[in-house]
PDB file of C-alpha atoms in Angstrom:
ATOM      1  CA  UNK A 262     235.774-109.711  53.056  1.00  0.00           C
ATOM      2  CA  UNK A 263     235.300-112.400  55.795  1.00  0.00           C
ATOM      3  CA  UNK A 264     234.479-115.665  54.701  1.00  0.00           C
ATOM      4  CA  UNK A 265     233.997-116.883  58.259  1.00  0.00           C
ATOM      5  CA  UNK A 266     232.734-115.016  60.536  1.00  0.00           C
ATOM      6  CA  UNK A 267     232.333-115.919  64.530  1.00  0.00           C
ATOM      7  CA  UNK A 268     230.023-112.811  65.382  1.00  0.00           C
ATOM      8  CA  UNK A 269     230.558-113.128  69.028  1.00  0.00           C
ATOM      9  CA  UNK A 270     233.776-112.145  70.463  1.00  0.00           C
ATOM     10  CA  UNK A 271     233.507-113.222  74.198  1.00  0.00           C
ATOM     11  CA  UNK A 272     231.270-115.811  75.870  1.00  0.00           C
ATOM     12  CA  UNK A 273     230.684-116.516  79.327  1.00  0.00           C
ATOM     13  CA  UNK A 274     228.898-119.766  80.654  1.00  0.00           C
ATOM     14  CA  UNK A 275     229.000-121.392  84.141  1.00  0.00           C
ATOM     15  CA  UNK A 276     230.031-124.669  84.930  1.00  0.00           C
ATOM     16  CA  UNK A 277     228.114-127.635  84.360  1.00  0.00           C
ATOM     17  CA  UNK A 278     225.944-125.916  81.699  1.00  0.00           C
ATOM     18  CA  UNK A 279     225.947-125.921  77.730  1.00  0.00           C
ATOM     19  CA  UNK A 280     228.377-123.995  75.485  1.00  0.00           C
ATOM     20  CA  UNK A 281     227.287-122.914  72.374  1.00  0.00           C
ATOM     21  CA  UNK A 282     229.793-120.796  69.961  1.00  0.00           C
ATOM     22  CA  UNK A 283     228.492-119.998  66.521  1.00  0.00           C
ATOM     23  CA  UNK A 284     230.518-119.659  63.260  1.00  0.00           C
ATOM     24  CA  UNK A 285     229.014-118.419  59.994  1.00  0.00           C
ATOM     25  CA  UNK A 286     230.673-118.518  56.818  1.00  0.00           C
ATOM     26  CA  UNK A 287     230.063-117.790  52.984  1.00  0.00           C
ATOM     27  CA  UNK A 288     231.473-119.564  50.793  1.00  0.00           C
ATOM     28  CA  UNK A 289     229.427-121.835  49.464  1.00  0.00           C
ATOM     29  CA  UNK A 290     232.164-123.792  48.497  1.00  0.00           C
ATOM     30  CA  UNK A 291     233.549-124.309  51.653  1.00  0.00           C
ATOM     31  CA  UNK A 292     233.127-128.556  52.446  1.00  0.00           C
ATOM     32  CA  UNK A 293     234.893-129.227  55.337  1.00  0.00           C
ATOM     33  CA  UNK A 294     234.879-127.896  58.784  1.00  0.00           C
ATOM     34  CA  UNK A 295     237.002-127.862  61.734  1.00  0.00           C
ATOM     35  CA  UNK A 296     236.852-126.389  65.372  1.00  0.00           C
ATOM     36  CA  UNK A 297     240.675-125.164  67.314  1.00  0.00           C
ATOM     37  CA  UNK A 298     240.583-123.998  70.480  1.00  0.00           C
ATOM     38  CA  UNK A 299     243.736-121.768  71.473  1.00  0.00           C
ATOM     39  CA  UNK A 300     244.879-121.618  74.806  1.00  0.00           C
ATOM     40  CA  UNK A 301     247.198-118.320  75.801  1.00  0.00           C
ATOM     41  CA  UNK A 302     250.954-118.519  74.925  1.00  0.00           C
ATOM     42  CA  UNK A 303     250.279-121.744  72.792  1.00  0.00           C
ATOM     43  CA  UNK A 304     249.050-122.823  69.617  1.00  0.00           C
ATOM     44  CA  UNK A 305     246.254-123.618  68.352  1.00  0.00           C
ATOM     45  CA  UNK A 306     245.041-127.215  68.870  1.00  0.00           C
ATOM     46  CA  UNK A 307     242.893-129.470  66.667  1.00  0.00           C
ATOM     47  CA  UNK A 308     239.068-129.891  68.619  1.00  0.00           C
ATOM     48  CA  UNK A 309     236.716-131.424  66.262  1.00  0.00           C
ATOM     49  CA  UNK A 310     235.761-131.466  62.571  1.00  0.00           C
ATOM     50  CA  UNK A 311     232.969-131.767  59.704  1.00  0.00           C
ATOM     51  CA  UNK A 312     232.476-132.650  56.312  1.00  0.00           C
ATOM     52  CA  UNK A 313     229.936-131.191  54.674  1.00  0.00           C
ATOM     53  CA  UNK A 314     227.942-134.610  53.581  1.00  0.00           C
ATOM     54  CA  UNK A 315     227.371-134.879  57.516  1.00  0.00           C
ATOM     55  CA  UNK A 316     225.209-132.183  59.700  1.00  0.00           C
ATOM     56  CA  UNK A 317     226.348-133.617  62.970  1.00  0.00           C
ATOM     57  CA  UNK A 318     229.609-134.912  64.331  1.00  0.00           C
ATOM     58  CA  UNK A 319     230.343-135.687  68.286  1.00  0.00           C
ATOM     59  CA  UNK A 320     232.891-136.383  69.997  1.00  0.00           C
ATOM     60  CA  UNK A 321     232.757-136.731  73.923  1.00  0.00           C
ATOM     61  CA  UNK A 322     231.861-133.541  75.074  1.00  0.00           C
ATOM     62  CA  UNK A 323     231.730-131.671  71.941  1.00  0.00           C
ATOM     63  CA  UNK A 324     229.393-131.446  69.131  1.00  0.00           C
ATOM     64  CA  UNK A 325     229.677-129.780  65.965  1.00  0.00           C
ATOM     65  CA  UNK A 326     226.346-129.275  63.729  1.00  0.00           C
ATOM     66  CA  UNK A 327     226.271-127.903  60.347  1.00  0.00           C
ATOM     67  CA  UNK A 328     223.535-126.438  58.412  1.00  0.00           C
ATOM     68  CA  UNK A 329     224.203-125.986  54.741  1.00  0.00           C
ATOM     69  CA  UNK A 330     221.416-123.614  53.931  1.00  0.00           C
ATOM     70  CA  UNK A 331     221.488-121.337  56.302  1.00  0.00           C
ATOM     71  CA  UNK A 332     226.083-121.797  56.264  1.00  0.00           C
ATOM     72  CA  UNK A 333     226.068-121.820  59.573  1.00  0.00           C
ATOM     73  CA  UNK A 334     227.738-124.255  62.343  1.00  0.00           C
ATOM     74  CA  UNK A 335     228.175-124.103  65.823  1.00  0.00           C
ATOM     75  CA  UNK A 336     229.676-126.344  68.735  1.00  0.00           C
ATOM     76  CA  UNK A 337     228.007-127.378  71.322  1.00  0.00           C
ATOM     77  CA  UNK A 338     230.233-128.181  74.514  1.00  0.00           C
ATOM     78  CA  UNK A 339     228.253-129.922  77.151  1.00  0.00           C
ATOM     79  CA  UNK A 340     229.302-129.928  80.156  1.00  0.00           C
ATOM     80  CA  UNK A 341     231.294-127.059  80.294  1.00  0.00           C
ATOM     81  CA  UNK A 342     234.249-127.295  82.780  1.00  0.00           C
ATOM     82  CA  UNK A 343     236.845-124.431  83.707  1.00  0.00           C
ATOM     83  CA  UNK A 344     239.277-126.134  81.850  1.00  0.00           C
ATOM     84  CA  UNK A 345     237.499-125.232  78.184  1.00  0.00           C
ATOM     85  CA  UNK A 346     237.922-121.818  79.030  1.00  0.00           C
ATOM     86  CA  UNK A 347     239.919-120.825  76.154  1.00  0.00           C
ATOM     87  CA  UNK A 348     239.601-119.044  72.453  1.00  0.00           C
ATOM     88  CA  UNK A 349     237.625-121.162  70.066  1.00  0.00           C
ATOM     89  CA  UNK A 350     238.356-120.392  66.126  1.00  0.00           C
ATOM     90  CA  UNK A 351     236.010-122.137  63.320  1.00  0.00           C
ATOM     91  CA  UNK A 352     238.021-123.035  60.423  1.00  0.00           C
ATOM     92  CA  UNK A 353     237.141-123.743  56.870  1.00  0.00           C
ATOM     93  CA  UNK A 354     238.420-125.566  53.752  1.00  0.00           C
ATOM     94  CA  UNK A 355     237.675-126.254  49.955  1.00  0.00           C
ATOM     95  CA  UNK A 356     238.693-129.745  50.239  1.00  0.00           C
ATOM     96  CA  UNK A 357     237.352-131.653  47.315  1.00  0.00           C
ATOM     97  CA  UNK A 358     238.913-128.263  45.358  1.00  0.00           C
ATOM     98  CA  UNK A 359     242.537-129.590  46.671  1.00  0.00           C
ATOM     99  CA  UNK A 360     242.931-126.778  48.744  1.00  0.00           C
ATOM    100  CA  UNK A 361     244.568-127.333  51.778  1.00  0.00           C
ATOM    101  CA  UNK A 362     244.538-123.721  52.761  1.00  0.00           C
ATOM    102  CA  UNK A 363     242.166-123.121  56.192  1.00  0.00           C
ATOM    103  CA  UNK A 364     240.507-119.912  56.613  1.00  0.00           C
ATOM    104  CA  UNK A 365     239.557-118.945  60.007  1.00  0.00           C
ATOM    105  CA  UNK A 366     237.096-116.664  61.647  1.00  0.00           C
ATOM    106  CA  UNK A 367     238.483-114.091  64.320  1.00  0.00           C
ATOM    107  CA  UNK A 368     237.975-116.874  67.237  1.00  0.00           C
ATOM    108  CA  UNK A 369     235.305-116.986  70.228  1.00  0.00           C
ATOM    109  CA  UNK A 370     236.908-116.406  74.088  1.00  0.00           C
ATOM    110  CA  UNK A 371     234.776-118.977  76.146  1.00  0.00           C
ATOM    111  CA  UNK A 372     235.001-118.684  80.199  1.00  0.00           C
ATOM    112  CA  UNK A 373     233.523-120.999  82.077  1.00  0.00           C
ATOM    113  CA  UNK A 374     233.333-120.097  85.585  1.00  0.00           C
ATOM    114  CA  UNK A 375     233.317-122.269  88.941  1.00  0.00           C
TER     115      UNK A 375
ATOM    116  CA  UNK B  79     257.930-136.742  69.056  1.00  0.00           C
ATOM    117  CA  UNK B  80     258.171-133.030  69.703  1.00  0.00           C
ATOM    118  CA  UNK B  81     255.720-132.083  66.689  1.00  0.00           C
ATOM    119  CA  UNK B  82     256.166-128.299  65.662  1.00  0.00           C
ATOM    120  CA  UNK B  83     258.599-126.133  67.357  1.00  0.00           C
ATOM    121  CA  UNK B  84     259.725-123.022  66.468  1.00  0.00           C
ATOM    122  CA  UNK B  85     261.933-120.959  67.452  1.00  0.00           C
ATOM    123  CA  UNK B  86     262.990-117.692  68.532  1.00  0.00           C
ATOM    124  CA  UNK B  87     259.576-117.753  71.452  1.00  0.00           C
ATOM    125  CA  UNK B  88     260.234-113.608  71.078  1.00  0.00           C
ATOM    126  CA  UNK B  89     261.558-111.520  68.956  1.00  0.00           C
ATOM    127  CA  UNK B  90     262.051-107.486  69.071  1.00  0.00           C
ATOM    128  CA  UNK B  91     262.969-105.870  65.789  1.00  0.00           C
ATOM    129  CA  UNK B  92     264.368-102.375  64.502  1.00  0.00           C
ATOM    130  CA  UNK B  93     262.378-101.290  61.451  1.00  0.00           C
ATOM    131  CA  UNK B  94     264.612-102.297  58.273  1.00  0.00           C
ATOM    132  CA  UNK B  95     265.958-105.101  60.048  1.00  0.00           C
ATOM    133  CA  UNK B  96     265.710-109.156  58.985  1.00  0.00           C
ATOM    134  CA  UNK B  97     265.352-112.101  60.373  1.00  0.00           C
ATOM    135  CA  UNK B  98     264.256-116.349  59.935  1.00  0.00           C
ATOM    136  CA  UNK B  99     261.636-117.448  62.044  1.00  0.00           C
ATOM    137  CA  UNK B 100     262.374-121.137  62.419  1.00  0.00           C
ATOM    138  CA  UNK B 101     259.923-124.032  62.072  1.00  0.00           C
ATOM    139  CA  UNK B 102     260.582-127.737  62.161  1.00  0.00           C
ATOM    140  CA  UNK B 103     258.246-130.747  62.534  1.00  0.00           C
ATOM    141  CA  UNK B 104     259.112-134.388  63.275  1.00  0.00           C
ATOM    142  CA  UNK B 105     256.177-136.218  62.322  1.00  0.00           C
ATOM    143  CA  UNK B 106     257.203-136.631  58.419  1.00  0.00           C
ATOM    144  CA  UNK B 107     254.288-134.371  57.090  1.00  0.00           C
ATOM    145  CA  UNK B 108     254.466-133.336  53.812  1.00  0.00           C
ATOM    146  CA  UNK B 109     252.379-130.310  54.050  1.00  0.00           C
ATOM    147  CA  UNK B 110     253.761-126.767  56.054  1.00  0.00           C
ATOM    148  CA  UNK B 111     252.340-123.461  56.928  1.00  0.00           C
ATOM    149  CA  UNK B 112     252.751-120.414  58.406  1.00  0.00           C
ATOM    150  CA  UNK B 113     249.971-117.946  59.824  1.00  0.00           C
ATOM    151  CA  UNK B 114     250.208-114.683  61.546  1.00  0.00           C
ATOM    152  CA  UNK B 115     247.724-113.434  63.767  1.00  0.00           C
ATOM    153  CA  UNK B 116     247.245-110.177  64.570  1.00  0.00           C
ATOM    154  CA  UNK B 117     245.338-108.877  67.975  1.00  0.00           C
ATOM    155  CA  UNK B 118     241.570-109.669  67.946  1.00  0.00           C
ATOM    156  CA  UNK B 119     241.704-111.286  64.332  1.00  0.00           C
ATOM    157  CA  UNK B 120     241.930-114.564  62.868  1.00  0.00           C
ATOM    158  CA  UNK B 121     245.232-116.603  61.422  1.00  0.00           C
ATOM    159  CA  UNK B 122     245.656-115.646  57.911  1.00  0.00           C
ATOM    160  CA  UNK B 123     247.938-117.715  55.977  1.00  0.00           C
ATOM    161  CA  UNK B 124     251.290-116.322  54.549  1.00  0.00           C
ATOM    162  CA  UNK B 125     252.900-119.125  52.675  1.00  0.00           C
ATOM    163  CA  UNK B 126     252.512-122.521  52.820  1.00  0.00           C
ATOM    164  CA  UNK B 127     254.695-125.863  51.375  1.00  0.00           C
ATOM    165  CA  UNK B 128     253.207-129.277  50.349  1.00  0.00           C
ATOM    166  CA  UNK B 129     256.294-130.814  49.800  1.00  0.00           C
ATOM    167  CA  UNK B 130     260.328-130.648  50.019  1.00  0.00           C
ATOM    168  CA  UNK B 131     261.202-127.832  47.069  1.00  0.00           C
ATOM    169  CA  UNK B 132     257.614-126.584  46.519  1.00  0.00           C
ATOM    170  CA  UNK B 133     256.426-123.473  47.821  1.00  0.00           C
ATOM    171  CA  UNK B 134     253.428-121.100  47.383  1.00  0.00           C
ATOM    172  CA  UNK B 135     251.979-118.111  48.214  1.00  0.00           C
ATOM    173  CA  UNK B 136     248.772-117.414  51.148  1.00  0.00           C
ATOM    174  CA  UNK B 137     246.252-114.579  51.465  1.00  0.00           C
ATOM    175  CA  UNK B 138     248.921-112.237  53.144  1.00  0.00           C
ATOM    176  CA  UNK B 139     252.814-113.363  51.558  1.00  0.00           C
ATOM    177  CA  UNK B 140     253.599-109.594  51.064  1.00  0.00           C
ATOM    178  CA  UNK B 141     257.081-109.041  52.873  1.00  0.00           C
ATOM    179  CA  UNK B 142     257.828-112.427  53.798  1.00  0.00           C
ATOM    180  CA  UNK B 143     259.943-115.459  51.997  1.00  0.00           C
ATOM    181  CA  UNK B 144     260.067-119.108  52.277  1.00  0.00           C
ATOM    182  CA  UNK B 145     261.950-122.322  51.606  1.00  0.00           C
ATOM    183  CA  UNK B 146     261.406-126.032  51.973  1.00  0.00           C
ATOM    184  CA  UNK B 147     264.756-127.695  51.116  1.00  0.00           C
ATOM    185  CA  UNK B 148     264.022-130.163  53.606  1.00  0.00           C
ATOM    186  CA  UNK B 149     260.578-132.111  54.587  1.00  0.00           C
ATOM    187  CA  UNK B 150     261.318-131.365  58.465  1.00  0.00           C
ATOM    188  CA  UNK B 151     262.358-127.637  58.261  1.00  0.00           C
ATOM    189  CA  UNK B 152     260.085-124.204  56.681  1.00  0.00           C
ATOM    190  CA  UNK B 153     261.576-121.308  57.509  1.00  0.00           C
ATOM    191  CA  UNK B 154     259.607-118.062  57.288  1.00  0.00           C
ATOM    192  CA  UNK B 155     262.385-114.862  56.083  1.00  0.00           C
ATOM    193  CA  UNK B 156     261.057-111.279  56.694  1.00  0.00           C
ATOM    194  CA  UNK B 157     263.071-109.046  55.158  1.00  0.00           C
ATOM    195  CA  UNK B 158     263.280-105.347  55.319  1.00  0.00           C
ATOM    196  CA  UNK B 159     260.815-105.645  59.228  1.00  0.00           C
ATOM    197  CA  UNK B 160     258.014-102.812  59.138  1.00  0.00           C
ATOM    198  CA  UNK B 161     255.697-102.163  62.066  1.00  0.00           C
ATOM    199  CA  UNK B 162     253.108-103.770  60.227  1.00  0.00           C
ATOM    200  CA  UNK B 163     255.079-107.101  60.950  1.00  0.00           C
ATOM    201  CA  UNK B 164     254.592-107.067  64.382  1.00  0.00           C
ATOM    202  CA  UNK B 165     252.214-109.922  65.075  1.00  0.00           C
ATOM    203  CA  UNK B 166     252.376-113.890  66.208  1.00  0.00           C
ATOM    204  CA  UNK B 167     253.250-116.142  63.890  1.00  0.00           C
ATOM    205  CA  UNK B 168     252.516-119.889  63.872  1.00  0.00           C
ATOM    206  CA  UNK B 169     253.932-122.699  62.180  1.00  0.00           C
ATOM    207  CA  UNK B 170     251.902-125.969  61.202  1.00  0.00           C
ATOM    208  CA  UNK B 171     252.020-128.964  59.750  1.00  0.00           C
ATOM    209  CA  UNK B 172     249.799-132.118  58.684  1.00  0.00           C
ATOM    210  CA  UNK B 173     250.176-135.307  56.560  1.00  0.00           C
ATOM    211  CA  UNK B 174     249.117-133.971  53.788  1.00  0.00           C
ATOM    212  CA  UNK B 175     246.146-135.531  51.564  1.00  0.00           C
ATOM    213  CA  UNK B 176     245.442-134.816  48.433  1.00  0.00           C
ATOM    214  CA  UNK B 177     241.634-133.738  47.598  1.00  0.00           C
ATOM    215  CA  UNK B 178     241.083-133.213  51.664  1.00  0.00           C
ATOM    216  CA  UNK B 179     241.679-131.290  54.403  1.00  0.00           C
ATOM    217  CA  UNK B 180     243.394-133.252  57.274  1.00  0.00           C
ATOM    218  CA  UNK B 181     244.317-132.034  60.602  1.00  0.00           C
ATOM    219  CA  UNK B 182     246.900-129.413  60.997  1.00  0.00           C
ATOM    220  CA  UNK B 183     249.270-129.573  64.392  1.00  0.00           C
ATOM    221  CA  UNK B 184     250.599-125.939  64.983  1.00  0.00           C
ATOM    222  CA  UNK B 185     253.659-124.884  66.910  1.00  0.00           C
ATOM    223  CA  UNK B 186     253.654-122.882  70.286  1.00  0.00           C
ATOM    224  CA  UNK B 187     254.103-119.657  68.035  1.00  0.00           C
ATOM    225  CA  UNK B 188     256.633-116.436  67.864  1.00  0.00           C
ATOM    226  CA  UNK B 189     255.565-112.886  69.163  1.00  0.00           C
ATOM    227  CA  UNK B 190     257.132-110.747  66.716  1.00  0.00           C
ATOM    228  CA  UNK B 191     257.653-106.661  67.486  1.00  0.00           C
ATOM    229  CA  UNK B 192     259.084-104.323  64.987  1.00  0.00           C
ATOM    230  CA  UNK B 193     259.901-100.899  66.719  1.00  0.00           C
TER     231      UNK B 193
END
């Protein structure tokens, strides 16, 4: 059973224009948030995150909005440049249960072309 | 600071075999992990540590073994390698605070293959 879930496997934007990858998840439990994005051969690196007593975090480029009800967030990458062509995985946590266990959708490959 | 290596990169393994798939972090983080991820899926977590001598068990620890004798090393002991093994496995780490979730800093991962 998949708590999070990134329905989209592949995602193809040009340059300049908006990114949006979705991530739905549902466990209601689930209070904190986080964005990796996973370039070939490497690990994956930290991007952004969200708690869930916020519905909107931003940094630079990227934007993360939640929305409790409907447990759904996405990230918004604006402008998209060839270099944020990668795989995106949404991440999830129980924090205020002590849990420091992250459970992660199946990831999102972005391309941004030229 | 290197943060998380690991070590071997690759690894090619006879069914039955064993081997340790080594992890260390220089950042003094208390808490350690280790995820697999298997073609077209997510990281699932196998075992993870949240401090020197204390262990415990992920969604997926079937297989596998850990220790923490140390706060800088995890390694991750498969013994007895079945095909079902073959995957990449990551090491992280983070600080480590209790009642929240703080960034975790993974390693460059191993490509495991059990023939």
């Amino acid at each position: 059973d998949q708590q999070v879930k990134q329905n989209s496997p592949s995602l193809s934007v040009q340059e300049g224009r908006i990114s949006i990858l979705n991530c739905d998840y549902t466990n209601s439990m689930f209070d904190y948030f986080l964005w990796y994005k996973k370039y070939p051969a490497e690990g994956p690196t930290f991007l952004i995150s969200i708690s869930s007593i916020k519905d909107k975090n931003e940094d630079g480029r990227f934007t993360v909005f939640l929305n409790k009800s409907a447990k759904h967030l996405s990230l918004h990458i604006v402008p998209s440049q060839p270099g944020d062509s990668a795989v995106y995985f949404c991440a999830a946590s129980e924090a205020q249960g002590g849990s420091e266990k992250l459970v992660f959708g199946k990831g999102t490959k972005l391309t941004v072309n030229p | 600071n290197a943060g998380v290596t690991q070590t071997p990169k690759f690894r090619i393994l006879k069914i039955g075999q064993s081997m340790t798939l080594q992890c260390a972090q220089d950042m003094n983080h208390n808490y350690m992990y280790w995820y697999r991820q298997d073609p077209g899926m997510g990281l699932k977590l196998i075992y993870y540590s949240v401090g020197a001598g204390i262990t415990d068990k992920g969604e997926v620890p079937n297989g596998y073994n850990v220790s923490r004798s140390t706060t800088e090393d995890f390694p991750l002991r498969l013994e007895l390698a079945a095909p079902s093994q073959t995957s990449v496995y990551f090491c992280a780490s983070s600080y480590g605070l209790a009642g929240h979730t703080d960034t975790q800093y993974f390693g460059p991962g191993t490509r495991l293959t059990v023939l």
